[in-house]
């Protein structure tokens, strides 16, 4: 009996020691995050996972009778929480595949402890990993069906757990709306986003979110709704909605937030479609500046390519042909790196203008007309490329 008690005490002390050390490492990681030192924060989060796994493995090996399932369950949740931090840090840093692996393992461990998410012992906060998975697959091009599945499951579970008026349900509906938007299902997208807006406008159930976090949730929904209005050619509504979203983001975001740049991009595109290239040009330039400053800029190559495209269109409209060519070339490089299909409309705009400009350059060179000194010939590319500009929905 004494031997057993001594062994139990030694096991308990070792597990407690591991947990205390992991807590210290976690605080160091948070300190690095506050300084935006993502590489050091990630190292500390990974160390925390390792230490908490050690505590879990030790508890499992020591539990020869199989009667210590409560403590083992708690230790599994500790590992899952640490993995969530690894996932989020990788996510913020643009390492999407590493983040997905961490989120997947988090979901697996949480389901082992709570196989029935509707049971009262399973808090709704444990479902946040479904939101993270839906969001990260939305960022990972070509995975919008997967993103939609996670958000639909999250919406179903949250309505059961929290009721239909909780802000978390609004966040899930926004994810659903954004996924439908990318899949071209505009009516379904608008329905989901409108549902999210109604919740945010009336709910008092914000959970533990700060006022800034509440503002960002609403801005995210408005940004997506503004793009939907563009697709429907309701351009005045698009500009109004996106302007409000941008004001919200500017009030609470730092100038490295890529979602701030995405909203600028969308509003700039709305102005371009309305024919206001001055506003469009400034917004897309601002968006590029933010994308370049973001630690996860590689994730937003497609958005940066769109900025380059519309800066090129605005430059061409104002007669800056050389500047237009530079931005169209940059757009093509980024579209290629992002792996978009050749029928992508903005890629077609950049390709069409470039081919027309390059044809005129080659023709001028062949005729020994220094193109730099023959401005009129270069500007004539405008009429040669006008078919794509007038027919594309991006110039309406």
mmCIF file of C-alpha atoms in Angstrom:
data_model
loop_
_atom_site.group_PDB
_atom_site.id
_atom_site.type_symbol
_atom_site.label_atom_id
_atom_site.label_comp_id
_atom_site.label_asym_id
_atom_site.label_seq_id
_atom_site.Cartn_x
_atom_site.Cartn_y
_atom_site.Cartn_z
ATOM 1 C CA UNK A 1 0.000 0.000 0.000
ATOM 2 C CA UNK A 2 2.775 2.399 0.910
ATOM 3 C CA UNK A 3 4.636 1.593 -2.318
ATOM 4 C CA UNK A 4 1.503 2.250 -4.341
ATOM 5 C CA UNK A 5 0.847 5.528 -2.551
ATOM 6 C CA UNK A 6 4.459 6.647 -3.034
ATOM 7 C CA UNK A 7 4.280 5.793 -6.728
ATOM 8 C CA UNK A 8 1.003 7.672 -7.133
ATOM 9 C CA UNK A 9 2.481 10.681 -5.364
ATOM 10 C CA UNK A 10 5.593 10.619 -7.544
ATOM 11 C CA UNK A 11 3.481 10.367 -10.693
ATOM 12 C CA UNK A 12 1.254 13.205 -9.548
ATOM 13 C CA UNK A 13 4.223 15.444 -8.748
ATOM 14 C CA UNK A 14 5.831 14.766 -12.131
ATOM 15 C CA UNK A 15 2.616 15.588 -14.031
ATOM 16 C CA UNK A 16 2.119 18.757 -11.976
ATOM 17 C CA UNK A 17 5.695 19.786 -12.664
ATOM 18 C CA UNK A 18 5.167 19.337 -16.407
ATOM 19 C CA UNK A 19 1.994 21.440 -16.294
ATOM 20 C CA UNK A 20 3.682 24.251 -14.349
ATOM 21 C CA UNK A 21 6.613 24.325 -16.759
ATOM 22 C CA UNK A 22 4.219 24.344 -19.734
ATOM 23 C CA UNK A 23 2.358 27.304 -18.200
ATOM 24 C CA UNK A 24 5.617 29.253 -17.963
ATOM 25 C CA UNK A 25 6.463 28.466 -21.600
ATOM 26 C CA UNK A 26 2.971 29.586 -22.634
ATOM 27 C CA UNK A 27 3.506 32.980 -20.970
ATOM 28 C CA UNK A 28 6.794 33.390 -22.839
ATOM 29 C CA UNK A 29 4.987 32.633 -26.113
ATOM 30 C CA UNK A 30 2.334 35.257 -25.379
ATOM 31 C CA UNK A 31 5.078 37.795 -24.701
ATOM 32 C CA UNK A 32 6.646 37.081 -28.105
ATOM 33 C CA UNK A 33 3.236 37.350 -29.787
ATOM 34 C CA UNK A 34 2.637 40.764 -28.246
ATOM 35 C CA UNK A 35 5.878 41.867 -29.919
ATOM 36 C CA UNK A 36 4.819 40.192 -33.212
ATOM 37 C CA UNK A 37 7.836 37.873 -32.968
ATOM 38 C CA UNK A 38 5.991 34.994 -34.601
ATOM 39 C CA UNK A 39 9.023 32.742 -35.057
ATOM 40 C CA UNK A 40 9.933 32.859 -31.344
ATOM 41 C CA UNK A 41 6.278 32.540 -30.327
ATOM 42 C CA UNK A 42 5.920 29.443 -32.504
ATOM 43 C CA UNK A 43 8.991 27.850 -30.918
ATOM 44 C CA UNK A 44 7.543 28.394 -27.445
ATOM 45 C CA UNK A 45 4.105 27.076 -28.446
ATOM 46 C CA UNK A 46 5.696 23.953 -29.916
ATOM 47 C CA UNK A 47 7.704 23.501 -26.728
ATOM 48 C CA UNK A 48 4.488 23.814 -24.717
ATOM 49 C CA UNK A 49 2.873 21.084 -26.849
ATOM 50 C CA UNK A 50 5.884 18.819 -26.278
ATOM 51 C CA UNK A 51 5.801 19.277 -22.491
ATOM 52 C CA UNK A 52 2.040 18.765 -22.248
ATOM 53 C CA UNK A 53 2.311 15.625 -24.404
ATOM 54 C CA UNK A 54 4.959 14.334 -22.025
ATOM 55 C CA UNK A 55 2.579 14.823 -19.105
ATOM 56 C CA UNK A 56 -0.201 13.058 -21.012
ATOM 57 C CA UNK A 57 1.996 10.110 -22.049
ATOM 58 C CA UNK A 58 3.259 9.737 -18.491
ATOM 59 C CA UNK A 59 -0.297 9.724 -17.124
ATOM 60 C CA UNK A 60 -1.433 7.120 -19.668
ATOM 61 C CA UNK A 61 1.509 4.818 -18.878
ATOM 62 C CA UNK A 62 0.978 5.218 -15.122
ATOM 63 C CA UNK A 63 -2.759 4.471 -15.369
ATOM 64 C CA UNK A 64 -2.424 0.695 -15.540
ATOM 65 C CA UNK A 65 -5.882 0.183 -14.023
ATOM 66 C CA UNK A 66 -7.599 2.430 -16.559
ATOM 67 C CA UNK A 67 -9.420 4.340 -13.827
ATOM 68 C CA UNK A 68 -7.829 7.733 -14.305
ATOM 69 C CA UNK A 69 -9.776 8.774 -17.397
ATOM 70 C CA UNK A 70 -10.811 12.162 -15.951
ATOM 71 C CA UNK A 71 -7.230 13.372 -15.481
ATOM 72 C CA UNK A 72 -6.211 11.930 -18.876
ATOM 73 C CA UNK A 73 -9.116 13.725 -20.520
ATOM 74 C CA UNK A 74 -8.040 17.013 -18.942
ATOM 75 C CA UNK A 75 -4.468 16.476 -20.121
ATOM 76 C CA UNK A 76 -5.690 15.751 -23.661
ATOM 77 C CA UNK A 77 -7.581 19.035 -23.645
ATOM 78 C CA UNK A 78 -4.416 20.808 -22.431
ATOM 79 C CA UNK A 79 -2.510 19.369 -25.409
ATOM 80 C CA UNK A 80 -5.359 20.358 -27.739
ATOM 81 C CA UNK A 81 -5.338 23.946 -26.444
ATOM 82 C CA UNK A 82 -1.583 24.169 -26.968
ATOM 83 C CA UNK A 83 -1.964 22.781 -30.492
ATOM 84 C CA UNK A 84 -4.580 25.450 -31.215
ATOM 85 C CA UNK A 85 -1.963 28.085 -30.417
ATOM 86 C CA UNK A 86 0.502 26.396 -32.770
ATOM 87 C CA UNK A 87 -2.176 26.350 -35.453
ATOM 88 C CA UNK A 88 -3.123 30.003 -35.007
ATOM 89 C CA UNK A 89 0.487 31.180 -35.002
ATOM 90 C CA UNK A 90 1.233 29.235 -38.193
ATOM 91 C CA UNK A 91 -2.009 30.583 -39.638
ATOM 92 C CA UNK A 92 -1.049 34.195 -38.877
ATOM 93 C CA UNK A 93 2.391 33.600 -40.328
ATOM 94 C CA UNK A 94 0.997 32.146 -43.556
ATOM 95 C CA UNK A 95 2.053 28.515 -42.982
ATOM 96 C CA UNK A 96 -1.320 27.107 -43.894
ATOM 97 C CA UNK A 97 -0.503 23.404 -44.159
ATOM 98 C CA UNK A 98 1.264 23.369 -40.773
ATOM 99 C CA UNK A 99 -1.731 25.169 -39.291
ATOM 100 C CA UNK A 100 -4.167 22.655 -40.792
ATOM 101 C CA UNK A 101 -2.216 19.754 -39.285
ATOM 102 C CA UNK A 102 -2.306 21.384 -35.838
ATOM 103 C CA UNK A 103 -6.038 22.143 -36.123
ATOM 104 C CA UNK A 104 -6.808 18.589 -37.289
ATOM 105 C CA UNK A 105 -5.005 17.100 -34.297
ATOM 106 C CA UNK A 106 -6.790 19.544 -31.992
ATOM 107 C CA UNK A 107 -10.146 18.413 -33.350
ATOM 108 C CA UNK A 108 -9.188 14.739 -32.959
ATOM 109 C CA UNK A 109 -8.178 15.149 -29.297
ATOM 110 C CA UNK A 110 -11.256 17.175 -28.408
ATOM 111 C CA UNK A 111 -13.530 14.591 -30.015
ATOM 112 C CA UNK A 112 -11.813 11.834 -28.044
ATOM 113 C CA UNK A 113 -12.724 13.654 -24.823
ATOM 114 C CA UNK A 114 -16.157 14.865 -25.998
ATOM 115 C CA UNK A 115 -17.466 12.437 -28.637
ATOM 116 C CA UNK A 116 -20.937 13.985 -28.232
ATOM 117 C CA UNK A 117 -20.647 17.766 -28.850
ATOM 118 C CA UNK A 118 -24.275 18.250 -27.749
ATOM 119 C CA UNK A 119 -23.573 16.917 -24.250
ATOM 120 C CA UNK A 120 -23.627 19.590 -21.544
ATOM 121 C CA UNK A 121 -20.065 18.674 -20.539
ATOM 122 C CA UNK A 122 -18.814 19.955 -23.922
ATOM 123 C CA UNK A 123 -18.547 23.761 -23.842
ATOM 124 C CA UNK A 124 -19.240 25.627 -27.087
ATOM 125 C CA UNK A 125 -15.756 27.168 -26.900
ATOM 126 C CA UNK A 126 -14.294 23.788 -27.892
ATOM 127 C CA UNK A 127 -15.975 24.183 -31.291
ATOM 128 C CA UNK A 128 -13.742 27.119 -32.253
ATOM 129 C CA UNK A 129 -11.427 24.718 -34.048
ATOM 130 C CA UNK A 130 -14.185 24.116 -36.627
ATOM 131 C CA UNK A 131 -14.211 27.849 -37.335
ATOM 132 C CA UNK A 132 -10.404 27.850 -37.702
ATOM 133 C CA UNK A 133 -10.541 24.919 -40.140
ATOM 134 C CA UNK A 134 -13.305 26.534 -42.176
ATOM 135 C CA UNK A 135 -11.411 29.815 -42.291
ATOM 136 C CA UNK A 136 -8.041 28.339 -43.242
ATOM 137 C CA UNK A 137 -9.476 26.208 -46.058
ATOM 138 C CA UNK A 138 -11.095 29.404 -47.370
ATOM 139 C CA UNK A 139 -7.594 30.928 -47.572
ATOM 140 C CA UNK A 140 -6.151 27.843 -49.240
ATOM 141 C CA UNK A 141 -7.261 28.341 -52.847
ATOM 142 C CA UNK A 142 -9.566 25.745 -54.378
ATOM 143 C CA UNK A 143 -10.772 24.354 -51.038
ATOM 144 C CA UNK A 144 -14.032 26.278 -50.653
ATOM 145 C CA UNK A 145 -16.191 23.130 -50.608
ATOM 146 C CA UNK A 146 -14.191 21.875 -47.609
ATOM 147 C CA UNK A 147 -14.478 25.285 -45.952
ATOM 148 C CA UNK A 148 -18.246 25.261 -46.483
ATOM 149 C CA UNK A 149 -18.605 21.818 -44.859
ATOM 150 C CA UNK A 150 -16.836 22.946 -41.689
ATOM 151 C CA UNK A 151 -18.907 26.134 -41.424
ATOM 152 C CA UNK A 152 -22.180 24.275 -42.026
ATOM 153 C CA UNK A 153 -21.296 21.788 -39.272
ATOM 154 C CA UNK A 154 -20.290 24.638 -36.962
ATOM 155 C CA UNK A 155 -23.556 26.486 -37.641
ATOM 156 C CA UNK A 156 -25.605 23.368 -36.844
ATOM 157 C CA UNK A 157 -23.744 22.675 -33.595
ATOM 158 C CA UNK A 158 -23.748 26.283 -32.379
ATOM 159 C CA UNK A 159 -27.485 26.705 -32.898
ATOM 160 C CA UNK A 160 -28.016 23.667 -30.677
ATOM 161 C CA UNK A 161 -25.493 24.791 -28.056
ATOM 162 C CA UNK A 162 -25.965 28.572 -27.925
ATOM 163 C CA UNK A 163 -29.263 29.305 -29.658
ATOM 164 C CA UNK A 164 -29.843 30.983 -33.008
ATOM 165 C CA UNK A 165 -29.188 34.588 -31.859
ATOM 166 C CA UNK A 166 -25.637 34.162 -30.550
ATOM 167 C CA UNK A 167 -22.816 36.090 -32.244
ATOM 168 C CA UNK A 168 -20.972 32.806 -32.841
ATOM 169 C CA UNK A 169 -23.817 31.762 -35.144
ATOM 170 C CA UNK A 170 -23.337 35.041 -37.009
ATOM 171 C CA UNK A 171 -19.656 34.219 -37.476
ATOM 172 C CA UNK A 172 -20.532 30.764 -38.823
ATOM 173 C CA UNK A 173 -23.089 32.269 -41.220
ATOM 174 C CA UNK A 174 -20.459 34.719 -42.462
ATOM 175 C CA UNK A 175 -18.134 31.798 -43.197
ATOM 176 C CA UNK A 176 -20.963 30.051 -45.053
ATOM 177 C CA UNK A 177 -21.724 33.210 -47.022
ATOM 178 C CA UNK A 178 -18.084 33.709 -48.016
ATOM 179 C CA UNK A 179 -17.777 30.080 -49.128
ATOM 180 C CA UNK A 180 -20.934 30.321 -51.249
ATOM 181 C CA UNK A 181 -19.584 33.549 -52.750
ATOM 182 C CA UNK A 182 -16.375 31.830 -53.871
ATOM 183 C CA UNK A 183 -18.416 28.938 -55.278
ATOM 184 C CA UNK A 184 -20.511 31.343 -57.341
ATOM 185 C CA UNK A 185 -23.746 30.740 -55.416
ATOM 186 C CA UNK A 186 -24.566 34.423 -55.006
ATOM 187 C CA UNK A 187 -28.160 34.141 -53.760
ATOM 188 C CA UNK A 188 -27.189 31.650 -51.041
ATOM 189 C CA UNK A 189 -24.242 33.842 -50.100
ATOM 190 C CA UNK A 190 -26.411 36.941 -49.687
ATOM 191 C CA UNK A 191 -28.961 35.005 -47.615
ATOM 192 C CA UNK A 192 -26.299 33.745 -45.186
ATOM 193 C CA UNK A 193 -24.596 37.142 -44.879
ATOM 194 C CA UNK A 194 -27.917 38.924 -44.361
ATOM 195 C CA UNK A 195 -28.681 36.453 -41.561
ATOM 196 C CA UNK A 196 -25.341 37.234 -39.935
ATOM 197 C CA UNK A 197 -25.998 40.990 -40.144
ATOM 198 C CA UNK A 198 -29.408 40.611 -38.500
ATOM 199 C CA UNK A 199 -27.839 38.696 -35.618
ATOM 200 C CA UNK A 200 -25.094 41.286 -35.057
ATOM 201 C CA UNK A 201 -27.592 44.162 -35.163
ATOM 202 C CA UNK A 202 -29.829 42.674 -32.462
ATOM 203 C CA UNK A 203 -27.822 40.278 -30.297
ATOM 204 C CA UNK A 204 -26.520 40.873 -26.804
ATOM 205 C CA UNK A 205 -24.873 37.425 -26.746
ATOM 206 C CA UNK A 206 -21.276 38.216 -27.676
ATOM 207 C CA UNK A 207 -19.634 35.718 -25.348
ATOM 208 C CA UNK A 208 -16.265 36.974 -24.102
ATOM 209 C CA UNK A 209 -15.513 39.106 -27.166
ATOM 210 C CA UNK A 210 -14.162 42.609 -26.652
ATOM 211 C CA UNK A 211 -15.720 45.591 -28.426
ATOM 212 C CA UNK A 212 -12.889 45.533 -30.970
ATOM 213 C CA UNK A 213 -13.514 41.850 -31.692
ATOM 214 C CA UNK A 214 -17.209 42.551 -32.132
ATOM 215 C CA UNK A 215 -16.371 45.336 -34.587
ATOM 216 C CA UNK A 216 -14.100 43.040 -36.605
ATOM 217 C CA UNK A 217 -16.812 40.385 -36.828
ATOM 218 C CA UNK A 218 -19.278 42.909 -38.227
ATOM 219 C CA UNK A 219 -16.666 44.338 -40.608
ATOM 220 C CA UNK A 220 -15.917 40.861 -41.959
ATOM 221 C CA UNK A 221 -19.591 40.291 -42.752
ATOM 222 C CA UNK A 222 -19.982 43.713 -44.376
ATOM 223 C CA UNK A 223 -16.853 43.187 -46.496
ATOM 224 C CA UNK A 224 -18.233 39.954 -47.909
ATOM 225 C CA UNK A 225 -21.685 41.477 -48.443
ATOM 226 C CA UNK A 226 -20.105 44.365 -50.364
ATOM 227 C CA UNK A 227 -18.463 41.919 -52.769
ATOM 228 C CA UNK A 228 -21.786 40.098 -53.235
ATOM 229 C CA UNK A 229 -23.416 43.414 -54.188
ATOM 230 C CA UNK A 230 -20.634 43.897 -56.763
ATOM 231 C CA UNK A 231 -21.375 40.519 -58.314
ATOM 232 C CA UNK A 232 -25.038 41.559 -58.522
ATOM 233 C CA UNK A 233 -24.002 44.936 -60.059
ATOM 234 C CA UNK A 234 -25.615 46.795 -57.149
ATOM 235 C CA UNK A 235 -22.607 49.103 -57.129
ATOM 236 C CA UNK A 236 -23.946 51.926 -54.949
ATOM 237 C CA UNK A 237 -24.827 49.400 -52.231
ATOM 238 C CA UNK A 238 -21.417 47.813 -52.664
ATOM 239 C CA UNK A 239 -19.567 51.098 -52.163
ATOM 240 C CA UNK A 240 -21.718 52.046 -49.174
ATOM 241 C CA UNK A 241 -21.305 48.643 -47.479
ATOM 242 C CA UNK A 242 -17.566 48.379 -48.133
ATOM 243 C CA UNK A 243 -16.953 51.963 -46.993
ATOM 244 C CA UNK A 244 -18.596 51.146 -43.674
ATOM 245 C CA UNK A 245 -16.558 47.929 -43.386
ATOM 246 C CA UNK A 246 -13.330 49.816 -44.107
ATOM 247 C CA UNK A 247 -14.128 52.471 -41.500
ATOM 248 C CA UNK A 248 -14.693 49.720 -38.916
ATOM 249 C CA UNK A 249 -11.438 47.947 -39.755
ATOM 250 C CA UNK A 250 -9.417 51.166 -39.783
ATOM 251 C CA UNK A 251 -10.715 51.944 -36.298
ATOM 252 C CA UNK A 252 -9.435 48.722 -34.707
ATOM 253 C CA UNK A 253 -6.892 47.062 -37.050
ATOM 254 C CA UNK A 254 -3.178 47.641 -37.345
ATOM 255 C CA UNK A 255 -1.680 48.558 -40.712
ATOM 256 C CA UNK A 256 -0.350 45.046 -41.302
ATOM 257 C CA UNK A 257 -3.742 43.337 -41.241
ATOM 258 C CA UNK A 258 -4.269 41.651 -44.634
ATOM 259 C CA UNK A 259 -8.035 41.675 -44.088
ATOM 260 C CA UNK A 260 -7.840 45.472 -43.994
ATOM 261 C CA UNK A 261 -6.111 45.311 -47.384
ATOM 262 C CA UNK A 262 -8.746 42.912 -48.748
ATOM 263 C CA UNK A 263 -11.481 45.402 -47.840
ATOM 264 C CA UNK A 264 -9.509 48.188 -49.529
ATOM 265 C CA UNK A 265 -9.170 45.944 -52.591
ATOM 266 C CA UNK A 266 -12.886 45.259 -52.746
ATOM 267 C CA UNK A 267 -13.823 48.920 -52.344
ATOM 268 C CA UNK A 268 -11.257 49.925 -54.971
ATOM 269 C CA UNK A 269 -12.772 47.400 -57.368
ATOM 270 C CA UNK A 270 -16.261 48.774 -56.702
ATOM 271 C CA UNK A 271 -15.061 52.279 -57.576
ATOM 272 C CA UNK A 272 -13.374 50.948 -60.739
ATOM 273 C CA UNK A 273 -16.634 49.387 -61.856
ATOM 274 C CA UNK A 274 -18.339 52.719 -61.300
ATOM 275 C CA UNK A 275 -15.671 54.414 -63.424
ATOM 276 C CA UNK A 276 -14.036 56.325 -60.550
ATOM 277 C CA UNK A 277 -10.429 55.346 -61.247
ATOM 278 C CA UNK A 278 -8.932 58.026 -59.012
ATOM 279 C CA UNK A 279 -10.453 56.502 -55.855
ATOM 280 C CA UNK A 280 -9.802 53.004 -57.172
ATOM 281 C CA UNK A 281 -6.113 53.746 -57.766
ATOM 282 C CA UNK A 282 -5.535 55.123 -54.266
ATOM 283 C CA UNK A 283 -7.326 52.256 -52.541
ATOM 284 C CA UNK A 284 -5.438 49.575 -54.477
ATOM 285 C CA UNK A 285 -2.116 51.299 -53.783
ATOM 286 C CA UNK A 286 -2.960 51.388 -50.077
ATOM 287 C CA UNK A 287 -3.941 47.711 -50.225
ATOM 288 C CA UNK A 288 -0.616 46.740 -51.804
ATOM 289 C CA UNK A 289 1.256 48.622 -49.088
ATOM 290 C CA UNK A 290 -0.587 46.683 -46.374
ATOM 291 C CA UNK A 291 -0.128 43.335 -48.151
ATOM 292 C CA UNK A 292 3.622 43.933 -48.420
ATOM 293 C CA UNK A 293 3.842 44.726 -44.684
ATOM 294 C CA UNK A 294 1.845 41.652 -43.623
ATOM 295 C CA UNK A 295 3.748 38.672 -42.163
ATOM 296 C CA UNK A 296 1.360 36.376 -44.062
ATOM 297 C CA UNK A 297 1.598 38.149 -47.432
ATOM 298 C CA UNK A 298 2.288 34.875 -49.286
ATOM 299 C CA UNK A 299 -1.246 33.740 -48.409
ATOM 300 C CA UNK A 300 -2.721 36.796 -50.131
ATOM 301 C CA UNK A 301 -0.940 36.588 -53.495
ATOM 302 C CA UNK A 302 -4.246 36.500 -55.354
ATOM 303 C CA UNK A 303 -5.446 39.656 -53.593
ATOM 304 C CA UNK A 304 -2.166 41.443 -54.325
ATOM 305 C CA UNK A 305 -2.450 40.367 -57.973
ATOM 306 C CA UNK A 306 -5.923 41.898 -58.124
ATOM 307 C CA UNK A 307 -4.516 45.153 -56.718
ATOM 308 C CA UNK A 308 -1.837 45.205 -59.412
ATOM 309 C CA UNK A 309 -4.489 44.553 -62.084
ATOM 310 C CA UNK A 310 -6.676 47.470 -61.086
ATOM 311 C CA UNK A 311 -3.731 49.811 -60.593
ATOM 312 C CA UNK A 312 -2.769 48.868 -64.145
ATOM 313 C CA UNK A 313 -6.284 49.615 -65.406
ATOM 314 C CA UNK A 314 -6.313 52.979 -63.614
ATOM 315 C CA UNK A 315 -2.842 53.872 -64.939
ATOM 316 C CA UNK A 316 -3.906 52.980 -68.474
ATOM 317 C CA UNK A 317 -7.022 55.125 -68.146
ATOM 318 C CA UNK A 318 -4.884 58.080 -67.055
ATOM 319 C CA UNK A 319 -2.422 57.576 -69.925
ATOM 320 C CA UNK A 320 0.425 56.083 -67.844
ATOM 321 C CA UNK A 321 1.084 53.192 -70.209
ATOM 322 C CA UNK A 322 4.507 52.264 -68.854
ATOM 323 C CA UNK A 323 3.153 52.151 -65.286
ATOM 324 C CA UNK A 324 0.209 50.077 -66.476
ATOM 325 C CA UNK A 325 2.505 47.532 -68.123
ATOM 326 C CA UNK A 326 4.600 47.191 -64.970
ATOM 327 C CA UNK A 327 1.542 46.448 -62.854
ATOM 328 C CA UNK A 328 0.002 44.052 -65.374
ATOM 329 C CA UNK A 329 3.295 42.116 -65.449
ATOM 330 C CA UNK A 330 3.389 42.016 -61.634
ATOM 331 C CA UNK A 331 -0.236 40.826 -61.634
ATOM 332 C CA UNK A 332 0.547 37.993 -64.056
ATOM 333 C CA UNK A 333 3.486 36.839 -61.930
ATOM 334 C CA UNK A 334 1.384 36.760 -58.766
ATOM 335 C CA UNK A 335 -1.599 35.111 -60.479
ATOM 336 C CA UNK A 336 0.775 32.425 -61.757
ATOM 337 C CA UNK A 337 2.338 31.918 -58.319
ATOM 338 C CA UNK A 338 -1.138 31.713 -56.757
ATOM 339 C CA UNK A 339 -2.044 28.977 -59.244
ATOM 340 C CA UNK A 340 -5.233 30.540 -60.613
ATOM 341 C CA UNK A 341 -6.778 29.020 -63.783
ATOM 342 C CA UNK A 342 -6.171 30.725 -67.124
ATOM 343 C CA UNK A 343 -9.834 31.725 -67.412
ATOM 344 C CA UNK A 344 -9.677 33.888 -64.263
ATOM 345 C CA UNK A 345 -11.238 37.178 -65.411
ATOM 346 C CA UNK A 346 -8.737 39.560 -63.826
ATOM 347 C CA UNK A 347 -5.860 37.452 -65.148
ATOM 348 C CA UNK A 348 -7.466 37.717 -68.595
ATOM 349 C CA UNK A 349 -7.642 41.523 -68.244
ATOM 350 C CA UNK A 350 -3.920 41.754 -67.412
ATOM 351 C CA UNK A 351 -2.977 39.266 -70.133
ATOM 352 C CA UNK A 352 -5.056 41.017 -72.795
ATOM 353 C CA UNK A 353 -3.640 44.460 -72.115
ATOM 354 C CA UNK A 354 -0.088 43.133 -71.932
ATOM 355 C CA UNK A 355 -0.353 41.251 -75.205
ATOM 356 C CA UNK A 356 -1.731 44.329 -76.966
ATOM 357 C CA UNK A 357 0.940 46.603 -75.517
ATOM 358 C CA UNK A 358 3.744 44.155 -76.325
ATOM 359 C CA UNK A 359 2.477 43.755 -79.888
ATOM 360 C CA UNK A 360 2.639 47.518 -80.378
ATOM 361 C CA UNK A 361 6.100 47.636 -78.800
ATOM 362 C CA UNK A 362 7.343 44.940 -81.162
ATOM 363 C CA UNK A 363 5.751 46.658 -84.137
ATOM 364 C CA UNK A 364 7.250 50.020 -83.222
ATOM 365 C CA UNK A 365 10.685 48.480 -82.718
ATOM 366 C CA UNK A 366 10.455 46.697 -86.074
ATOM 367 C CA UNK A 367 9.651 49.997 -87.796
ATOM 368 C CA UNK A 368 12.585 51.662 -85.993
ATOM 369 C CA UNK A 369 10.215 53.961 -84.167
ATOM 370 C CA UNK A 370 11.576 54.301 -80.649
ATOM 371 C CA UNK A 371 8.419 53.542 -78.726
ATOM 372 C CA UNK A 372 9.433 55.737 -75.835
ATOM 373 C CA UNK A 373 9.465 58.674 -78.281
ATOM 374 C CA UNK A 374 6.245 57.663 -80.004
ATOM 375 C CA UNK A 375 3.708 58.250 -77.287
ATOM 376 C CA UNK A 376 0.753 58.315 -79.676
ATOM 377 C CA UNK A 377 1.500 54.790 -80.899
ATOM 378 C CA UNK A 378 1.671 53.498 -77.363
ATOM 379 C CA UNK A 379 -1.549 55.183 -76.306
ATOM 380 C CA UNK A 380 -3.277 53.580 -79.286
ATOM 381 C CA UNK A 381 -3.029 50.332 -77.330
ATOM 382 C CA UNK A 382 -5.997 51.670 -75.414
ATOM 383 C CA UNK A 383 -8.314 51.161 -78.364
ATOM 384 C CA UNK A 384 -6.706 47.841 -79.258
ATOM 385 C CA UNK A 385 -7.499 46.538 -75.757
ATOM 386 C CA UNK A 386 -10.894 48.158 -75.339
ATOM 387 C CA UNK A 387 -12.885 45.017 -76.093
ATOM 388 C CA UNK A 388 -11.873 43.300 -72.868
ATOM 389 C CA UNK A 389 -12.432 46.481 -70.881
ATOM 390 C CA UNK A 390 -15.952 47.078 -72.194
ATOM 391 C CA UNK A 391 -17.118 43.469 -72.036
ATOM 392 C CA UNK A 392 -15.691 42.554 -68.618
ATOM 393 C CA UNK A 393 -17.873 42.927 -65.570
ATOM 394 C CA UNK A 394 -14.845 44.442 -63.825
ATOM 395 C CA UNK A 395 -15.177 47.635 -65.857
ATOM 396 C CA UNK A 396 -18.921 48.082 -65.653
#
